[in-house]
JSON list of N, CA and C in Angstrom, two decimals:
[
{"chain": "A", "resi": 1, "resn": "UNK", "atom": "N", "xyz": [-46.46, -19.36, 168.13]},
{"chain": "A", "resi": 1, "resn": "UNK", "atom": "CA", "xyz": [-45.55, -18.93, 167.09]},
{"chain": "A", "resi": 1, "resn": "UNK", "atom": "C", "xyz": [-45.57, -19.91, 165.92]},
{"chain": "A", "resi": 2, "resn": "UNK", "atom": "N", "xyz": [-45.77, -21.16, 166.17]},
{"chain": "A", "resi": 2, "resn": "UNK", "atom": "CA", "xyz": [-45.79, -22.16, 165.11]},
{"chain": "A", "resi": 2, "resn": "UNK", "atom": "C", "xyz": [-46.98, -21.97, 164.18]},
{"chain": "A", "resi": 3, "resn": "UNK", "atom": "N", "xyz": [-48.14, -21.61, 164.73]},
{"chain": "A", "resi": 3, "resn": "UNK", "atom": "CA", "xyz": [-49.34, -21.43, 163.90]},
{"chain": "A", "resi": 3, "resn": "UNK", "atom": "C", "xyz": [-49.19, -20.21, 162.99]},
{"chain": "A", "resi": 4, "resn": "UNK", "atom": "N", "xyz": [-48.55, -19.17, 163.45]},
{"chain": "A", "resi": 4, "resn": "UNK", "atom": "CA", "xyz": [-48.33, -18.00, 162.61]},
{"chain": "A", "resi": 4, "resn": "UNK", "atom": "C", "xyz": [-47.45, -18.36, 161.42]},
{"chain": "A", "resi": 5, "resn": "UNK", "atom": "N", "xyz": [-46.47, -19.18, 161.62]},
{"chain": "A", "resi": 5, "resn": "UNK", "atom": "CA", "xyz": [-45.56, -19.60, 160.55]},
{"chain": "A", "resi": 5, "resn": "UNK", "atom": "C", "xyz": [-46.31, -20.44, 159.52]},
{"chain": "A", "resi": 6, "resn": "UNK", "atom": "N", "xyz": [-47.20, -21.32, 159.96]},
{"chain": "A", "resi": 6, "resn": "UNK", "atom": "CA", "xyz": [-47.99, -22.14, 159.03]},
{"chain": "A", "resi": 6, "resn": "UNK", "atom": "C", "xyz": [-48.91, -21.28, 158.18]},
{"chain": "A", "resi": 7, "resn": "UNK", "atom": "N", "xyz": [-49.49, -20.25, 158.80]},
{"chain": "A", "resi": 7, "resn": "UNK", "atom": "CA", "xyz": [-50.35, -19.35, 158.03]},
{"chain": "A", "resi": 7, "resn": "UNK", "atom": "C", "xyz": [-49.58, -18.60, 156.97]},
{"chain": "A", "resi": 8, "resn": "UNK", "atom": "N", "xyz": [-48.37, -18.17, 157.30]},
{"chain": "A", "resi": 8, "resn": "UNK", "atom": "CA", "xyz": [-47.55, -17.47, 156.33]},
{"chain": "A", "resi": 8, "resn": "UNK", "atom": "C", "xyz": [-47.16, -18.39, 155.17]},
{"chain": "A", "resi": 9, "resn": "UNK", "atom": "N", "xyz": [-46.85, -19.64, 155.50]},
{"chain": "A", "resi": 9, "resn": "UNK", "atom": "CA", "xyz": [-46.48, -20.60, 154.45]},
{"chain": "A", "resi": 9, "resn": "UNK", "atom": "C", "xyz": [-47.66, -20.84, 153.52]},
{"chain": "A", "resi": 10, "resn": "UNK", "atom": "N", "xyz": [-48.87, -20.94, 154.07]},
{"chain": "A", "resi": 10, "resn": "UNK", "atom": "CA", "xyz": [-50.06, -21.15, 153.25]},
{"chain": "A", "resi": 10, "resn": "UNK", "atom": "C", "xyz": [-50.29, -19.98, 152.30]},
{"chain": "A", "resi": 11, "resn": "UNK", "atom": "N", "xyz": [-50.11, -18.76, 152.78]},
{"chain": "A", "resi": 11, "resn": "UNK", "atom": "CA", "xyz": [-50.26, -17.57, 151.94]},
{"chain": "A", "resi": 11, "resn": "UNK", "atom": "C", "xyz": [-49.20, -17.56, 150.84]},
{"chain": "A", "resi": 12, "resn": "UNK", "atom": "N", "xyz": [-47.99, -17.93, 151.18]},
{"chain": "A", "resi": 12, "resn": "UNK", "atom": "CA", "xyz": [-46.93, -17.97, 150.18]},
{"chain": "A", "resi": 12, "resn": "UNK", "atom": "C", "xyz": [-47.23, -19.00, 149.10]},
{"chain": "A", "resi": 13, "resn": "UNK", "atom": "N", "xyz": [-47.74, -20.15, 149.50]},
{"chain": "A", "resi": 13, "resn": "UNK", "atom": "CA", "xyz": [-48.13, -21.16, 148.50]},
{"chain": "A", "resi": 13, "resn": "UNK", "atom": "C", "xyz": [-49.25, -20.64, 147.60]},
{"chain": "A", "resi": 14, "resn": "UNK", "atom": "N", "xyz": [-50.20, -19.93, 148.17]},
{"chain": "A", "resi": 14, "resn": "UNK", "atom": "CA", "xyz": [-51.28, -19.35, 147.35]},
{"chain": "A", "resi": 14, "resn": "UNK", "atom": "C", "xyz": [-50.72, -18.34, 146.35]},
{"chain": "A", "resi": 15, "resn": "UNK", "atom": "N", "xyz": [-49.79, -17.50, 146.78]},
{"chain": "A", "resi": 15, "resn": "UNK", "atom": "CA", "xyz": [-49.18, -16.53, 145.87]},
{"chain": "A", "resi": 15, "resn": "UNK", "atom": "C", "xyz": [-48.41, -17.23, 144.75]},
{"chain": "A", "resi": 16, "resn": "UNK", "atom": "N", "xyz": [-47.64, -18.24, 145.11]},
{"chain": "A", "resi": 16, "resn": "UNK", "atom": "CA", "xyz": [-46.89, -18.98, 144.09]},
{"chain": "A", "resi": 16, "resn": "UNK", "atom": "C", "xyz": [-47.83, -19.65, 143.10]},
{"chain": "A", "resi": 17, "resn": "UNK", "atom": "N", "xyz": [-48.91, -20.23, 143.60]},
{"chain": "A", "resi": 17, "resn": "UNK", "atom": "CA", "xyz": [-49.89, -20.88, 142.73]},
{"chain": "A", "resi": 17, "resn": "UNK", "atom": "C", "xyz": [-50.56, -19.86, 141.81]},
{"chain": "A", "resi": 18, "resn": "UNK", "atom": "N", "xyz": [-50.92, -18.70, 142.34]},
{"chain": "A", "resi": 18, "resn": "UNK", "atom": "CA", "xyz": [-51.55, -17.66, 141.53]},
{"chain": "A", "resi": 18, "resn": "UNK", "atom": "C", "xyz": [-50.60, -17.15, 140.45]},
{"chain": "A", "resi": 19, "resn": "UNK", "atom": "N", "xyz": [-49.36, -16.92, 140.81]},
{"chain": "A", "resi": 19, "resn": "UNK", "atom": "CA", "xyz": [-48.37, -16.45, 139.82]},
{"chain": "A", "resi": 19, "resn": "UNK", "atom": "C", "xyz": [-48.13, -17.50, 138.75]},
{"chain": "A", "resi": 20, "resn": "UNK", "atom": "N", "xyz": [-48.09, -18.76, 139.15]},
{"chain": "A", "resi": 20, "resn": "UNK", "atom": "CA", "xyz": [-47.91, -19.84, 138.17]},
{"chain": "A", "resi": 20, "resn": "UNK", "atom": "C", "xyz": [-49.08, -19.89, 137.20]},
{"chain": "A", "resi": 21, "resn": "UNK", "atom": "N", "xyz": [-50.29, -19.75, 137.71]},
{"chain": "A", "resi": 21, "resn": "UNK", "atom": "CA", "xyz": [-51.46, -19.74, 136.83]},
{"chain": "A", "resi": 21, "resn": "UNK", "atom": "C", "xyz": [-51.45, -18.56, 135.86]},
{"chain": "A", "resi": 22, "resn": "UNK", "atom": "N", "xyz": [-51.04, -17.41, 136.35]},
{"chain": "A", "resi": 22, "resn": "UNK", "atom": "CA", "xyz": [-50.97, -16.23, 135.49]},
{"chain": "A", "resi": 22, "resn": "UNK", "atom": "C", "xyz": [-49.95, -16.44, 134.37]},
{"chain": "A", "resi": 23, "resn": "UNK", "atom": "N", "xyz": [-48.79, -16.95, 134.72]},
{"chain": "A", "resi": 23, "resn": "UNK", "atom": "CA", "xyz": [-47.74, -17.19, 133.71]},
{"chain": "A", "resi": 23, "resn": "UNK", "atom": "C", "xyz": [-48.22, -18.24, 132.71]},
{"chain": "A", "resi": 24, "resn": "UNK", "atom": "N", "xyz": [-48.85, -19.29, 133.19]},
{"chain": "A", "resi": 24, "resn": "UNK", "atom": "CA", "xyz": [-49.36, -20.33, 132.30]},
{"chain": "A", "resi": 24, "resn": "UNK", "atom": "C", "xyz": [-50.41, -19.77, 131.35]},
{"chain": "A", "resi": 25, "resn": "UNK", "atom": "N", "xyz": [-51.27, -18.92, 131.85]},
{"chain": "A", "resi": 25, "resn": "UNK", "atom": "CA", "xyz": [-52.31, -18.31, 131.03]},
{"chain": "A", "resi": 25, "resn": "UNK", "atom": "C", "xyz": [-51.70, -17.39, 129.97]},
{"chain": "A", "resi": 26, "resn": "UNK", "atom": "N", "xyz": [-50.68, -16.65, 130.34]},
{"chain": "A", "resi": 26, "resn": "UNK", "atom": "CA", "xyz": [-50.03, -15.73, 129.40]},
{"chain": "A", "resi": 26, "resn": "UNK", "atom": "C", "xyz": [-49.45, -16.50, 128.22]},
{"chain": "A", "resi": 27, "resn": "UNK", "atom": "N", "xyz": [-48.91, -17.68, 128.46]},
{"chain": "A", "resi": 27, "resn": "UNK", "atom": "CA", "xyz": [-48.30, -18.44, 127.38]},
{"chain": "A", "resi": 27, "resn": "UNK", "atom": "C", "xyz": [-49.31, -19.27, 126.59]},
{"chain": "A", "resi": 28, "resn": "UNK", "atom": "N", "xyz": [-50.36, -19.76, 127.23]},
{"chain": "A", "resi": 28, "resn": "UNK", "atom": "CA", "xyz": [-51.28, -20.67, 126.54]},
{"chain": "A", "resi": 28, "resn": "UNK", "atom": "C", "xyz": [-52.36, -19.96, 125.74]},
{"chain": "A", "resi": 29, "resn": "UNK", "atom": "N", "xyz": [-52.79, -18.78, 126.14]},
{"chain": "A", "resi": 29, "resn": "UNK", "atom": "CA", "xyz": [-53.86, -18.10, 125.40]},
{"chain": "A", "resi": 29, "resn": "UNK", "atom": "C", "xyz": [-53.45, -17.75, 123.97]},
{"chain": "A", "resi": 30, "resn": "UNK", "atom": "N", "xyz": [-52.28, -17.19, 123.72]},
{"chain": "A", "resi": 30, "resn": "UNK", "atom": "CA", "xyz": [-51.89, -16.93, 122.33]},
{"chain": "A", "resi": 30, "resn": "UNK", "atom": "C", "xyz": [-51.76, -18.21, 121.51]},
{"chain": "A", "resi": 31, "resn": "UNK", "atom": "N", "xyz": [-51.26, -19.27, 122.12]},
{"chain": "A", "resi": 31, "resn": "UNK", "atom": "CA", "xyz": [-51.14, -20.54, 121.39]},
{"chain": "A", "resi": 31, "resn": "UNK", "atom": "C", "xyz": [-52.51, -21.11, 121.06]},
{"chain": "A", "resi": 32, "resn": "UNK", "atom": "N", "xyz": [-53.45, -21.00, 121.98]},
{"chain": "A", "resi": 32, "resn": "UNK", "atom": "CA", "xyz": [-54.80, -21.49, 121.73]},
{"chain": "A", "resi": 32, "resn": "UNK", "atom": "C", "xyz": [-55.47, -20.67, 120.63]},
{"chain": "A", "resi": 33, "resn": "UNK", "atom": "N", "xyz": [-55.26, -19.37, 120.64]},
{"chain": "A", "resi": 33, "resn": "UNK", "atom": "CA", "xyz": [-55.82, -18.52, 119.60]},
{"chain": "A", "resi": 33, "resn": "UNK", "atom": "C", "xyz": [-55.25, -18.88, 118.23]},
{"chain": "A", "resi": 34, "resn": "UNK", "atom": "N", "xyz": [-53.97, -19.13, 118.17]},
{"chain": "A", "resi": 34, "resn": "UNK", "atom": "CA", "xyz": [-53.34, -19.52, 116.91]},
{"chain": "A", "resi": 34, "resn": "UNK", "atom": "C", "xyz": [-53.89, -20.86, 116.42]},
{"chain": "A", "resi": 35, "resn": "UNK", "atom": "N", "xyz": [-54.07, -21.79, 117.32]},
{"chain": "A", "resi": 35, "resn": "UNK", "atom": "CA", "xyz": [-54.61, -23.11, 116.95]},
{"chain": "A", "resi": 35, "resn": "UNK", "atom": "C", "xyz": [-56.04, -22.99, 116.44]},
{"chain": "A", "resi": 36, "resn": "UNK", "atom": "N", "xyz": [-56.84, -22.14, 117.05]},
{"chain": "A", "resi": 36, "resn": "UNK", "atom": "CA", "xyz": [-58.22, -21.94, 116.60]},
{"chain": "A", "resi": 36, "resn": "UNK", "atom": "C", "xyz": [-58.23, -21.33, 115.20]},
{"chain": "A", "resi": 37, "resn": "UNK", "atom": "N", "xyz": [-57.37, -20.35, 114.96]},
{"chain": "A", "resi": 37, "resn": "UNK", "atom": "CA", "xyz": [-57.30, -19.73, 113.64]},
{"chain": "A", "resi": 37, "resn": "UNK", "atom": "C", "xyz": [-56.90, -20.75, 112.57]},
{"chain": "A", "resi": 38, "resn": "UNK", "atom": "N", "xyz": [-55.93, -21.58, 112.87]},
{"chain": "A", "resi": 38, "resn": "UNK", "atom": "CA", "xyz": [-55.50, -22.61, 111.91]},
{"chain": "A", "resi": 38, "resn": "UNK", "atom": "C", "xyz": [-56.61, -23.61, 111.65]},
{"chain": "A", "resi": 39, "resn": "UNK", "atom": "N", "xyz": [-57.34, -23.98, 112.68]},
{"chain": "A", "resi": 39, "resn": "UNK", "atom": "CA", "xyz": [-58.43, -24.94, 112.53]},
{"chain": "A", "resi": 39, "resn": "UNK", "atom": "C", "xyz": [-59.54, -24.37, 111.67]},
{"chain": "A", "resi": 40, "resn": "UNK", "atom": "N", "xyz": [-59.87, -23.11, 111.85]},
{"chain": "A", "resi": 40, "resn": "UNK", "atom": "CA", "xyz": [-60.93, -22.51, 111.03]},
{"chain": "A", "resi": 40, "resn": "UNK", "atom": "C", "xyz": [-60.46, -22.38, 109.58]},
{"chain": "A", "resi": 41, "resn": "UNK", "atom": "N", "xyz": [-59.17, -22.11, 109.35]},
{"chain": "A", "resi": 41, "resn": "UNK", "atom": "CA", "xyz": [-58.66, -22.07, 107.98]},
{"chain": "A", "resi": 41, "resn": "UNK", "atom": "C", "xyz": [-58.79, -23.42, 107.29]},
{"chain": "A", "resi": 42, "resn": "UNK", "atom": "N", "xyz": [-58.46, -24.48, 108.00]},
{"chain": "A", "resi": 42, "resn": "UNK", "atom": "CA", "xyz": [-58.57, -25.83, 107.43]},
{"chain": "A", "resi": 42, "resn": "UNK", "atom": "C", "xyz": [-60.04, -26.15, 107.17]},
{"chain": "A", "resi": 43, "resn": "UNK", "atom": "N", "xyz": [-60.91, -25.79, 108.08]},
{"chain": "A", "resi": 43, "resn": "UNK", "atom": "CA", "xyz": [-62.34, -26.04, 107.91]},
{"chain": "A", "resi": 43, "resn": "UNK", "atom": "C", "xyz": [-62.87, -25.30, 106.69]},
{"chain": "A", "resi": 44, "resn": "UNK", "atom": "N", "xyz": [-62.47, -24.05, 106.51]},
{"chain": "A", "resi": 44, "resn": "UNK", "atom": "CA", "xyz": [-62.89, -23.29, 105.34]},
{"chain": "A", "resi": 44, "resn": "UNK", "atom": "C", "xyz": [-62.39, -23.93, 104.05]},
{"chain": "A", "resi": 45, "resn": "UNK", "atom": "N", "xyz": [-61.17, -24.42, 104.05]},
{"chain": "A", "resi": 45, "resn": "UNK", "atom": "CA", "xyz": [-60.61, -25.06, 102.86]},
{"chain": "A", "resi": 45, "resn": "UNK", "atom": "C", "xyz": [-61.39, -26.33, 102.52]},
{"chain": "A", "resi": 46, "resn": "UNK", "atom": "N", "xyz": [-61.76, -27.10, 103.52]},
{"chain": "A", "resi": 46, "resn": "UNK", "atom": "CA", "xyz": [-62.54, -28.32, 103.28]},
{"chain": "A", "resi": 46, "resn": "UNK", "atom": "C", "xyz": [-63.93, -27.97, 102.74]},
{"chain": "A", "resi": 47, "resn": "UNK", "atom": "N", "xyz": [-64.54, -26.93, 103.27]},
{"chain": "A", "resi": 47, "resn": "UNK", "atom": "CA", "xyz": [-65.85, -26.51, 102.77]},
{"chain": "A", "resi": 47, "resn": "UNK", "atom": "C", "xyz": [-65.78, -26.04, 101.33]},
{"chain": "A", "resi": 48, "resn": "UNK", "atom": "N", "xyz": [-64.75, -25.29, 100.99]},
{"chain": "A", "resi": 48, "resn": "UNK", "atom": "CA", "xyz": [-64.58, -24.82, 99.61]},
{"chain": "A", "resi": 48, "resn": "UNK", "atom": "C", "xyz": [-64.37, -26.00, 98.67]},
{"chain": "A", "resi": 49, "resn": "UNK", "atom": "N", "xyz": [-63.56, -26.96, 99.08]},
{"chain": "A", "resi": 49, "resn": "UNK", "atom": "CA", "xyz": [-63.32, -28.14, 98.26]},
{"chain": "A", "resi": 49, "resn": "UNK", "atom": "C", "xyz": [-64.62, -28.91, 98.02]},
{"chain": "A", "resi": 50, "resn": "UNK", "atom": "N", "xyz": [-65.44, -29.04, 99.04]},
{"chain": "A", "resi": 50, "resn": "UNK", "atom": "CA", "xyz": [-66.72, -29.73, 98.91]},
{"chain": "A", "resi": 50, "resn": "UNK", "atom": "C", "xyz": [-67.64, -29.00, 97.93]},
{"chain": "A", "resi": 51, "resn": "UNK", "atom": "N", "xyz": [-67.69, -27.69, 98.03]},
{"chain": "A", "resi": 51, "resn": "UNK", "atom": "CA", "xyz": [-68.53, -26.91, 97.11]},
{"chain": "A", "resi": 51, "resn": "UNK", "atom": "C", "xyz": [-68.02, -27.02, 95.68]},
{"chain": "A", "resi": 52, "resn": "UNK", "atom": "N", "xyz": [-66.70, -27.05, 95.51]},
{"chain": "A", "resi": 52, "resn": "UNK", "atom": "CA", "xyz": [-66.15, -27.18, 94.15]},
{"chain": "A", "resi": 52, "resn": "UNK", "atom": "C", "xyz": [-66.49, -28.54, 93.54]},
{"chain": "A", "resi": 53, "resn": "UNK", "atom": "N", "xyz": [-66.48, -29.60, 94.37]},
{"chain": "A", "resi": 53, "resn": "UNK", "atom": "CA", "xyz": [-66.88, -30.92, 93.87]},
{"chain": "A", "resi": 53, "resn": "UNK", "atom": "C", "xyz": [-68.35, -30.92, 93.44]},
{"chain": "A", "resi": 54, "resn": "UNK", "atom": "N", "xyz": [-69.19, -30.21, 94.19]},
{"chain": "A", "resi": 54, "resn": "UNK", "atom": "CA", "xyz": [-70.60, -30.12, 93.82]},
{"chain": "A", "resi": 54, "resn": "UNK", "atom": "C", "xyz": [-70.77, -29.38, 92.49]},
{"chain": "A", "resi": 55, "resn": "UNK", "atom": "N", "xyz": [-70.03, -28.30, 92.30]},
{"chain": "A", "resi": 55, "resn": "UNK", "atom": "CA", "xyz": [-70.11, -27.55, 91.04]},
{"chain": "A", "resi": 55, "resn": "UNK", "atom": "C", "xyz": [-69.59, -28.40, 89.89]},
{"chain": "A", "resi": 56, "resn": "UNK", "atom": "N", "xyz": [-68.48, -29.09, 90.12]},
{"chain": "A", "resi": 56, "resn": "UNK", "atom": "CA", "xyz": [-67.92, -29.95, 89.06]},
{"chain": "A", "resi": 56, "resn": "UNK", "atom": "C", "xyz": [-68.90, -31.07, 88.72]},
{"chain": "A", "resi": 57, "resn": "UNK", "atom": "N", "xyz": [-69.58, -31.61, 89.71]},
{"chain": "A", "resi": 57, "resn": "UNK", "atom": "CA", "xyz": [-70.58, -32.64, 89.45]},
{"chain": "A", "resi": 57, "resn": "UNK", "atom": "C", "xyz": [-71.73, -32.11, 88.62]},
{"chain": "A", "resi": 58, "resn": "UNK", "atom": "N", "xyz": [-72.17, -30.90, 88.92]},
{"chain": "A", "resi": 58, "resn": "UNK", "atom": "CA", "xyz": [-73.23, -30.28, 88.12]},
{"chain": "A", "resi": 58, "resn": "UNK", "atom": "C", "xyz": [-72.79, -30.02, 86.69]},
{"chain": "A", "resi": 59, "resn": "UNK", "atom": "N", "xyz": [-71.57, -29.58, 86.51]},
{"chain": "A", "resi": 59, "resn": "UNK", "atom": "CA", "xyz": [-71.04, -29.34, 85.16]},
{"chain": "A", "resi": 59, "resn": "UNK", "atom": "C", "xyz": [-70.96, -30.65, 84.39]},
{"chain": "A", "resi": 60, "resn": "UNK", "atom": "N", "xyz": [-70.49, -31.71, 85.03]},
{"chain": "A", "resi": 60, "resn": "UNK", "atom": "CA", "xyz": [-70.41, -33.01, 84.36]},
{"chain": "A", "resi": 60, "resn": "UNK", "atom": "C", "xyz": [-71.78, -33.55, 83.99]},
{"chain": "A", "resi": 61, "resn": "UNK", "atom": "N", "xyz": [-72.77, -33.30, 84.84]},
{"chain": "A", "resi": 61, "resn": "UNK", "atom": "CA", "xyz": [-74.13, -33.76, 84.54]},
{"chain": "A", "resi": 61, "resn": "UNK", "atom": "C", "xyz": [-74.69, -33.03, 83.32]},
{"chain": "A", "resi": 62, "resn": "UNK", "atom": "N", "xyz": [-74.51, -31.72, 83.27]},
{"chain": "A", "resi": 62, "resn": "UNK", "atom": "CA", "xyz": [-74.99, -30.96, 82.12]},
{"chain": "A", "resi": 62, "resn": "UNK", "atom": "C", "xyz": [-74.23, -31.37, 80.85]},
{"chain": "A", "resi": 63, "resn": "UNK", "atom": "N", "xyz": [-72.92, -31.57, 80.97]},
{"chain": "A", "resi": 63, "resn": "UNK", "atom": "CA", "xyz": [-72.12, -31.99, 79.83]},
{"chain": "A", "resi": 63, "resn": "UNK", "atom": "C", "xyz": [-72.56, -33.38, 79.35]},
{"chain": "A", "resi": 64, "resn": "UNK", "atom": "N", "xyz": [-72.93, -34.23, 80.27]},
{"chain": "A", "resi": 64, "resn": "UNK", "atom": "CA", "xyz": [-73.35, -35.58, 79.91]},
{"chain": "A", "resi": 64, "resn": "UNK", "atom": "C", "xyz": [-74.69, -35.63, 79.22]},
{"chain": "A", "resi": 65, "resn": "UNK", "atom": "N", "xyz": [-75.54, -34.62, 79.39]},
{"chain": "A", "resi": 65, "resn": "UNK", "atom": "CA", "xyz": [-76.86, -34.61, 78.77]},
{"chain": "A", "resi": 65, "resn": "UNK", "atom": "C", "xyz": [-76.78, -34.24, 77.29]},
{"chain": "A", "resi": 66, "resn": "UNK", "atom": "N", "xyz": [-75.68, -33.75, 76.85]},
{"chain": "A", "resi": 66, "resn": "UNK", "atom": "CA", "xyz": [-75.50, -33.51, 75.43]},
{"chain": "A", "resi": 66, "resn": "UNK", "atom": "C", "xyz": [-75.57, -32.04, 75.05]},
{"chain": "A", "resi": 67, "resn": "UNK", "atom": "N", "xyz": [-75.54, -31.83, 73.70]},
{"chain": "A", "resi": 67, "resn": "UNK", "atom": "CA", "xyz": [-75.51, -30.48, 73.15]},
{"chain": "A", "resi": 67, "resn": "UNK", "atom": "C", "xyz": [-76.83, -29.76, 73.44]},
{"chain": "A", "resi": 68, "resn": "UNK", "atom": "N", "xyz": [-76.76, -28.51, 73.89]},
{"chain": "A", "resi": 68, "resn": "UNK", "atom": "CA", "xyz": [-77.94, -27.70, 74.13]},
{"chain": "A", "resi": 68, "resn": "UNK", "atom": "C", "xyz": [-78.56, -27.90, 75.52]},
{"chain": "A", "resi": 69, "resn": "UNK", "atom": "N", "xyz": [-78.02, -28.73, 76.35]},
{"chain": "A", "resi": 69, "resn": "UNK", "atom": "CA", "xyz": [-78.58, -28.97, 77.67]},
{"chain": "A", "resi": 69, "resn": "UNK", "atom": "C", "xyz": [-78.24, -27.84, 78.62]},
{"chain": "A", "resi": 70, "resn": "UNK", "atom": "N", "xyz": [-79.13, -27.63, 79.58]},
{"chain": "A", "resi": 70, "resn": "UNK", "atom": "CA", "xyz": [-78.89, -26.60, 80.59]},
{"chain": "A", "resi": 70, "resn": "UNK", "atom": "C", "xyz": [-78.96, -27.19, 81.96]}
]
């Protein structure tokens, strides 16, 4: 009778562990998705800023060469 009780306790622990993992996954996946979206937005902003500095540098170089430069 003691061994049957231990087996039941082990199954109950497995169920509790599985339910805990499911609940944890339900809460963390949306947060992870939101964090990834924010990170890509910041990355895009940094890339745009870098490209704008390159364009501004090109404009300054042409302006520095004088009238009629291309």
